[in-house]
Short mmCIF file of N, CA and C in Angstrom, two decimals:
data_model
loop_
_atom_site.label_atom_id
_atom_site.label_comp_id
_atom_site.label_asym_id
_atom_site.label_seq_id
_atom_site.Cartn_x
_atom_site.Cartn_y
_atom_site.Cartn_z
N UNK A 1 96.98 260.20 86.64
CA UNK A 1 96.35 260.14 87.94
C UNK A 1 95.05 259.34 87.80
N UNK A 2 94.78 258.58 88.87
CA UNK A 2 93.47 257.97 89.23
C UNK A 2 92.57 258.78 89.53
N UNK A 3 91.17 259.10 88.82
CA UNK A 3 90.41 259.75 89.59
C UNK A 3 89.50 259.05 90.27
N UNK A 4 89.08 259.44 91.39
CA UNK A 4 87.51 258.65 92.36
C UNK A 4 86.92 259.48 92.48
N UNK A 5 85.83 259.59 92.53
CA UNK A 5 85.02 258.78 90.99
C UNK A 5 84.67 259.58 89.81
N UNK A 6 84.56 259.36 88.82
CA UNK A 6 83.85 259.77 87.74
C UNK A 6 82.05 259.73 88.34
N UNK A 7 81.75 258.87 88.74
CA UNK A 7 80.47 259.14 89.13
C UNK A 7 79.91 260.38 89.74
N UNK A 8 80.79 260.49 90.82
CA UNK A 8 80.02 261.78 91.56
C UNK A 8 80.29 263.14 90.60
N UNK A 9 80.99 263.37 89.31
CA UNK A 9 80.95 264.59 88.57
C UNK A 9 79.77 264.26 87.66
N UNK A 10 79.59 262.91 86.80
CA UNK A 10 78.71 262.67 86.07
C UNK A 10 76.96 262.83 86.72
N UNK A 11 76.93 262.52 87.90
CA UNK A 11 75.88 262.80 88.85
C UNK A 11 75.83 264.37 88.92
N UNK A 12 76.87 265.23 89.26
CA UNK A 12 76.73 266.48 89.32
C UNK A 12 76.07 267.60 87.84
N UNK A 13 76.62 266.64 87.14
CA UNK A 13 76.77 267.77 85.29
C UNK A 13 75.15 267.36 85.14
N UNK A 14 74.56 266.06 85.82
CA UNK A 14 73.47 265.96 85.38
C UNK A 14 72.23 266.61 86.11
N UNK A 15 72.46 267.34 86.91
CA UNK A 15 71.97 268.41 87.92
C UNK A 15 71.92 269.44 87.12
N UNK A 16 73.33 269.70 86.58
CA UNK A 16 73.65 271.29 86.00
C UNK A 16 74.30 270.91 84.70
N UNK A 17 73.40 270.68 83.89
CA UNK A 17 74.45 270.27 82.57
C UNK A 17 75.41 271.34 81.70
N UNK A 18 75.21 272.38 82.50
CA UNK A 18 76.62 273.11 81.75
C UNK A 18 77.87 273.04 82.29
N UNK A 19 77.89 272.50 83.41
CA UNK A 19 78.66 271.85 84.20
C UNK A 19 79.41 270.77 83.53
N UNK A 20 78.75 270.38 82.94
CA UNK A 20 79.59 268.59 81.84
C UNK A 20 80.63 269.04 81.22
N UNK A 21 80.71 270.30 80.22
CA UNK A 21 81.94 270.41 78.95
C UNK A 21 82.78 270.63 80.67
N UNK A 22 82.92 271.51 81.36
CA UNK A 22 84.02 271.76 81.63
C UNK A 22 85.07 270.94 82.70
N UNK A 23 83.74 269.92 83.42
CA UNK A 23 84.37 268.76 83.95
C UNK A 23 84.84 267.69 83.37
N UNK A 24 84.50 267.60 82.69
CA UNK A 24 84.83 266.79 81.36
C UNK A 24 86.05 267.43 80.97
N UNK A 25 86.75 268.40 80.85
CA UNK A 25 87.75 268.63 80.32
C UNK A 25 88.87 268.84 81.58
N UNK A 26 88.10 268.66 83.21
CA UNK A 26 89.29 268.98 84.29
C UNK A 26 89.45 267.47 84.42
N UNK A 27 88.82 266.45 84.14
CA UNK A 27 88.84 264.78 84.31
C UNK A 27 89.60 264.44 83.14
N UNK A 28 89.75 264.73 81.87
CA UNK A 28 90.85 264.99 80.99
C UNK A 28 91.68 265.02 81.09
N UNK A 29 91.93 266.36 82.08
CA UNK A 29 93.35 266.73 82.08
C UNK A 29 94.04 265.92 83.21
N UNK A 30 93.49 266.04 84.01
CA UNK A 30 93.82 265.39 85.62
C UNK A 30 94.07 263.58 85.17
N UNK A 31 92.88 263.07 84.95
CA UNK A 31 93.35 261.97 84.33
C UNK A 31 94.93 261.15 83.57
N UNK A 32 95.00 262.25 82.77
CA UNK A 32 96.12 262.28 81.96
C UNK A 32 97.70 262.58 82.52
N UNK A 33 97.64 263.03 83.63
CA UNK A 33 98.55 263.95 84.28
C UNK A 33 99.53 262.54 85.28
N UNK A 34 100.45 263.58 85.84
CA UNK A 34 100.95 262.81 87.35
C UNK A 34 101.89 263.37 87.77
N UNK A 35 101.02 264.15 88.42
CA UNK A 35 101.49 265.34 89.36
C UNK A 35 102.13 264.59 90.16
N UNK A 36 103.40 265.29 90.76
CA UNK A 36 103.99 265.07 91.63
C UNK A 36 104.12 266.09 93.06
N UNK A 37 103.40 267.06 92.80
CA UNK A 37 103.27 268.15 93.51
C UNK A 37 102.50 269.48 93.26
N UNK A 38 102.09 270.38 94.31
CA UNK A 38 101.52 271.44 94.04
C UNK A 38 101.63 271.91 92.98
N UNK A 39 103.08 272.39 92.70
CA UNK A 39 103.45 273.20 91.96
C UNK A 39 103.06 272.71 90.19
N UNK A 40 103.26 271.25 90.36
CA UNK A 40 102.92 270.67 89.49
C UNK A 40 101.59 271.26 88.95
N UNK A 41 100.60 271.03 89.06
CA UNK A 41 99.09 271.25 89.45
C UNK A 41 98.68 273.02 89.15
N UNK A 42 99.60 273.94 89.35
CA UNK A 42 99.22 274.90 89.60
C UNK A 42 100.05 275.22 87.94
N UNK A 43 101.06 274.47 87.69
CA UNK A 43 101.44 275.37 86.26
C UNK A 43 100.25 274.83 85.24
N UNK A 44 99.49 273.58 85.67
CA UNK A 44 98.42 273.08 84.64
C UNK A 44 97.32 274.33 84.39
N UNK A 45 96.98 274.82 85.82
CA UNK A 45 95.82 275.24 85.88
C UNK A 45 95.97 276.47 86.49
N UNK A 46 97.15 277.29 86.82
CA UNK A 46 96.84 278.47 86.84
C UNK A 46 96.29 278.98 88.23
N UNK A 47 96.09 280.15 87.35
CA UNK A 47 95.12 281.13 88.62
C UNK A 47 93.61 280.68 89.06
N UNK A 48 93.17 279.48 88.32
CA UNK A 48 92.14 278.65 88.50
C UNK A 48 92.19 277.63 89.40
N UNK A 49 93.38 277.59 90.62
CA UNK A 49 93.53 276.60 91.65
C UNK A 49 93.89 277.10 92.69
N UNK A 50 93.67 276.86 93.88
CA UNK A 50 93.88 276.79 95.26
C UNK A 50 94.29 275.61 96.04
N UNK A 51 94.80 275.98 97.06
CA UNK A 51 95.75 274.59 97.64
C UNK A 51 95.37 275.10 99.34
N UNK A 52 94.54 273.94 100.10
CA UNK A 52 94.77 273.78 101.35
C UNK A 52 95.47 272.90 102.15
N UNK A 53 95.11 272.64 103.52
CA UNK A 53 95.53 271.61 104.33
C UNK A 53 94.74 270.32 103.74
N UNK A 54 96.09 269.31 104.26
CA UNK A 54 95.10 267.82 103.62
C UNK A 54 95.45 267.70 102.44
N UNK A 55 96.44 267.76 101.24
CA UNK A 55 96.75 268.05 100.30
C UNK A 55 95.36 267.85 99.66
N UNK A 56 94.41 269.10 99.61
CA UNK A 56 93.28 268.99 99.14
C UNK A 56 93.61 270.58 98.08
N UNK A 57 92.65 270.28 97.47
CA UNK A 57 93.04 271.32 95.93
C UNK A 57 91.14 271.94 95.75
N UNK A 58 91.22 272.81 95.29
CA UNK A 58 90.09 273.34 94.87
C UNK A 58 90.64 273.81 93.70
N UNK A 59 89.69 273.58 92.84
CA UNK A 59 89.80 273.81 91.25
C UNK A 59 88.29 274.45 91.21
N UNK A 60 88.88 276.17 90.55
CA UNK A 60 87.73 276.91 89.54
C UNK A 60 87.20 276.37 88.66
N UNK A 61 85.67 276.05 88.19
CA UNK A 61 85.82 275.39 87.33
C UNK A 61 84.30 275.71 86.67
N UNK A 62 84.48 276.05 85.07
CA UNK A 62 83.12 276.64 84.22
C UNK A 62 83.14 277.95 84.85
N UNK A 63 84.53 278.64 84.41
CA UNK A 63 84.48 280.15 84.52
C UNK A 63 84.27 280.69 85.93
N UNK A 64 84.30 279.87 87.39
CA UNK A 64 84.20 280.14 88.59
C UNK A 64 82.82 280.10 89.05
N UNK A 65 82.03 279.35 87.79
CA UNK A 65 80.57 278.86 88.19
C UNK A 65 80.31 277.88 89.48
N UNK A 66 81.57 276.77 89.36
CA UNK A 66 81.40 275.78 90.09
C UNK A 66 82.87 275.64 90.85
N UNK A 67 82.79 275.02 91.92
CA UNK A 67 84.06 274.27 92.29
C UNK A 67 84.02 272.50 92.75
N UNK A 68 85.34 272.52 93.18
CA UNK A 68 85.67 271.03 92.56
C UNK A 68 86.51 271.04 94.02
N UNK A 69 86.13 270.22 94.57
CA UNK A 69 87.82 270.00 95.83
C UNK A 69 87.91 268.49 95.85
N UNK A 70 89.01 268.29 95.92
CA UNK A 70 89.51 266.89 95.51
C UNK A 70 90.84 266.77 96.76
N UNK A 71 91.04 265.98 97.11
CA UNK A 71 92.66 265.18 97.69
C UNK A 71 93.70 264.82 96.86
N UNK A 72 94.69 264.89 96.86
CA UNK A 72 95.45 264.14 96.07
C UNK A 72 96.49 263.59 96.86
N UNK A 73 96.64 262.50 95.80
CA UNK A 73 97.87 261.81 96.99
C UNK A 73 98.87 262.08 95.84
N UNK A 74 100.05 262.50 95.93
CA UNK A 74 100.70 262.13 94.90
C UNK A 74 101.57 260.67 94.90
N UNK A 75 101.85 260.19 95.89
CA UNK A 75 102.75 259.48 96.07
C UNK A 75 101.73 258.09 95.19
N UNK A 76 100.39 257.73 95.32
CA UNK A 76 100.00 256.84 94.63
C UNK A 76 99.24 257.21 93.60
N UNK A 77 99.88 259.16 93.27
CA UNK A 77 98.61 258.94 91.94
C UNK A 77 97.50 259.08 91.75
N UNK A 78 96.54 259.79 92.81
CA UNK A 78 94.99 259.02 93.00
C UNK A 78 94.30 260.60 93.36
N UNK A 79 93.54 260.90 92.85
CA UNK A 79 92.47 261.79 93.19
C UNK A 79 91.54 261.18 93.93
N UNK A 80 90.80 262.27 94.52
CA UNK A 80 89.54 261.65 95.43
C UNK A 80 88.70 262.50 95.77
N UNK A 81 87.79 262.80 94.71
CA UNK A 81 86.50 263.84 94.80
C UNK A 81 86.04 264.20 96.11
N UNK A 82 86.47 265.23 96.94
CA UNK A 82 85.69 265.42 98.11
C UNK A 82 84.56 266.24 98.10
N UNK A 83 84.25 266.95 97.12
CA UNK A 83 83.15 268.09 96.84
C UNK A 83 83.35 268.71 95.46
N UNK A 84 81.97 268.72 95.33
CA UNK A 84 81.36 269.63 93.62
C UNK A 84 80.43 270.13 94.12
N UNK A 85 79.89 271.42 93.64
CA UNK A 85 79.03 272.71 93.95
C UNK A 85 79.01 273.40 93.20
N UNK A 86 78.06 274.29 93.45
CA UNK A 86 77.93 275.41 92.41
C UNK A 86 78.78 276.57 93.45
N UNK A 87 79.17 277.52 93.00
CA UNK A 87 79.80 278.39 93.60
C UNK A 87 79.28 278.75 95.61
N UNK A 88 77.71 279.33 95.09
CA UNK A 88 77.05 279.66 96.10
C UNK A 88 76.84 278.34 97.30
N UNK A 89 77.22 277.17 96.78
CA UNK A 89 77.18 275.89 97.66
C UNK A 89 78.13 275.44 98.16
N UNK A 90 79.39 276.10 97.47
CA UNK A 90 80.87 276.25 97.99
C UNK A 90 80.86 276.92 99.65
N UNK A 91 80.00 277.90 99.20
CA UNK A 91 80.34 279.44 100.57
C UNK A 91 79.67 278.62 101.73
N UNK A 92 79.04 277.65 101.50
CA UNK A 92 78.45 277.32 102.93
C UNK A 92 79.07 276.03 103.83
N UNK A 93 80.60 275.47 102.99
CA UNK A 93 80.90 274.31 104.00
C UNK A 93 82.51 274.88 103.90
N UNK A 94 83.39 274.04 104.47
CA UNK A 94 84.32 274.18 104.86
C UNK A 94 85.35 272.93 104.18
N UNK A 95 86.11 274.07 103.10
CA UNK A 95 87.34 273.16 101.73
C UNK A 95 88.04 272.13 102.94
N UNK A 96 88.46 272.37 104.11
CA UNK A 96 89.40 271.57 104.39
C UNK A 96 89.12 270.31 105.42
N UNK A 97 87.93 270.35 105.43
CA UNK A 97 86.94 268.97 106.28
C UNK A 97 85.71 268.05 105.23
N UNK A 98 85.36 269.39 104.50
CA UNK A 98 84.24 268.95 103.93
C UNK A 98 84.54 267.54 102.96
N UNK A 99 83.30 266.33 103.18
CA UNK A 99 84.00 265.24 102.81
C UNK A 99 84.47 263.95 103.51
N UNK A 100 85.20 264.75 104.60
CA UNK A 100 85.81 263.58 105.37
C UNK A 100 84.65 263.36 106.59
N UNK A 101 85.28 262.21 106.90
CA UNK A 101 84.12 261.44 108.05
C UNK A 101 84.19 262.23 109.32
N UNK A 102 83.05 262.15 109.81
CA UNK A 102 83.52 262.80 111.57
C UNK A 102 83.87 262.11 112.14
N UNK A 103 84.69 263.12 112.94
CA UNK A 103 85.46 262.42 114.34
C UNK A 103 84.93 261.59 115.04
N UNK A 104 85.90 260.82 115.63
CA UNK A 104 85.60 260.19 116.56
C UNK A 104 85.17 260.60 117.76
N UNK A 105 83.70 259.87 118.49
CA UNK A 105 83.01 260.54 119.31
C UNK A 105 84.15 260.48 120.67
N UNK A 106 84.50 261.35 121.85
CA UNK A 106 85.21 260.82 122.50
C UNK A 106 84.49 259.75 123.58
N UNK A 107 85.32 258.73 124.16
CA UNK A 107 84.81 258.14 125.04
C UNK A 107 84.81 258.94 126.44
N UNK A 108 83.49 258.90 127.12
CA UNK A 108 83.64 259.71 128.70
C UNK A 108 83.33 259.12 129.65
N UNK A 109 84.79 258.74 130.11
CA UNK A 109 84.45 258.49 131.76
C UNK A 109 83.73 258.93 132.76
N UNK A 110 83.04 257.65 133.38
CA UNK A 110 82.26 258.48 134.55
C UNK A 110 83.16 258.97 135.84
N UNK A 111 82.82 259.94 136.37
CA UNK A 111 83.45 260.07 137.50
C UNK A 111 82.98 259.81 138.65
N UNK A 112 83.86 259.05 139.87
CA UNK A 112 83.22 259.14 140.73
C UNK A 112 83.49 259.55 142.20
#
């Protein structure tokens, strides 16, 4: 699998450097991999993963210190970092938006 990006974890571990061994070892694995599906994903990692809408994944990660939510596409292979946090920075946004762009504003007709 492709990951996007290595930057935004290397930016993160350097916030919280105990954070590094264990992202470092989910960019390892993920890297190395090619998942073709959930199920795929979940025999890697266990009771240490979650699966929402958006084929977006949350991965436990440094003992449930931190989390990780990512996209995956499988069809091209490609991860896509949507969020890293520390646990307590998890509880305050929302796994299955957080990341993506906002909506489109609607256009409003005037009435007359």
């Amino acid at each position: 699998m492709q990951v996007l990006s290595k930057r935004t974890l290397k930016a993160f571990w350097e916030r919280y450097p105990h954070a590094r061994r264990p992202l470092e070892s989910w960019y390892a694995i993920a890297e190395s991999a090619s998942w073709g599906s959930p199920t795929e994903i979940k025999v890697a990692f266990g009771t240490n993963v979650d699966f929402v809408a958006d084929n977006r994944v949350i991965f436990d990660i440094g003992g449930n210190k931190y989390r990780l939510i990512v996209r995956v596409s499988y069809r091209f292979q490609r991860i896509l970092i949507k969020f890293i946090g520390t646990h307590s920075e998890y509880d305050d946004i929302d796994p299955e938006t957080v990341g993506s762009p906002p909506p489109a504003p609607q256009e409003r007709r005037r009435v007359r």
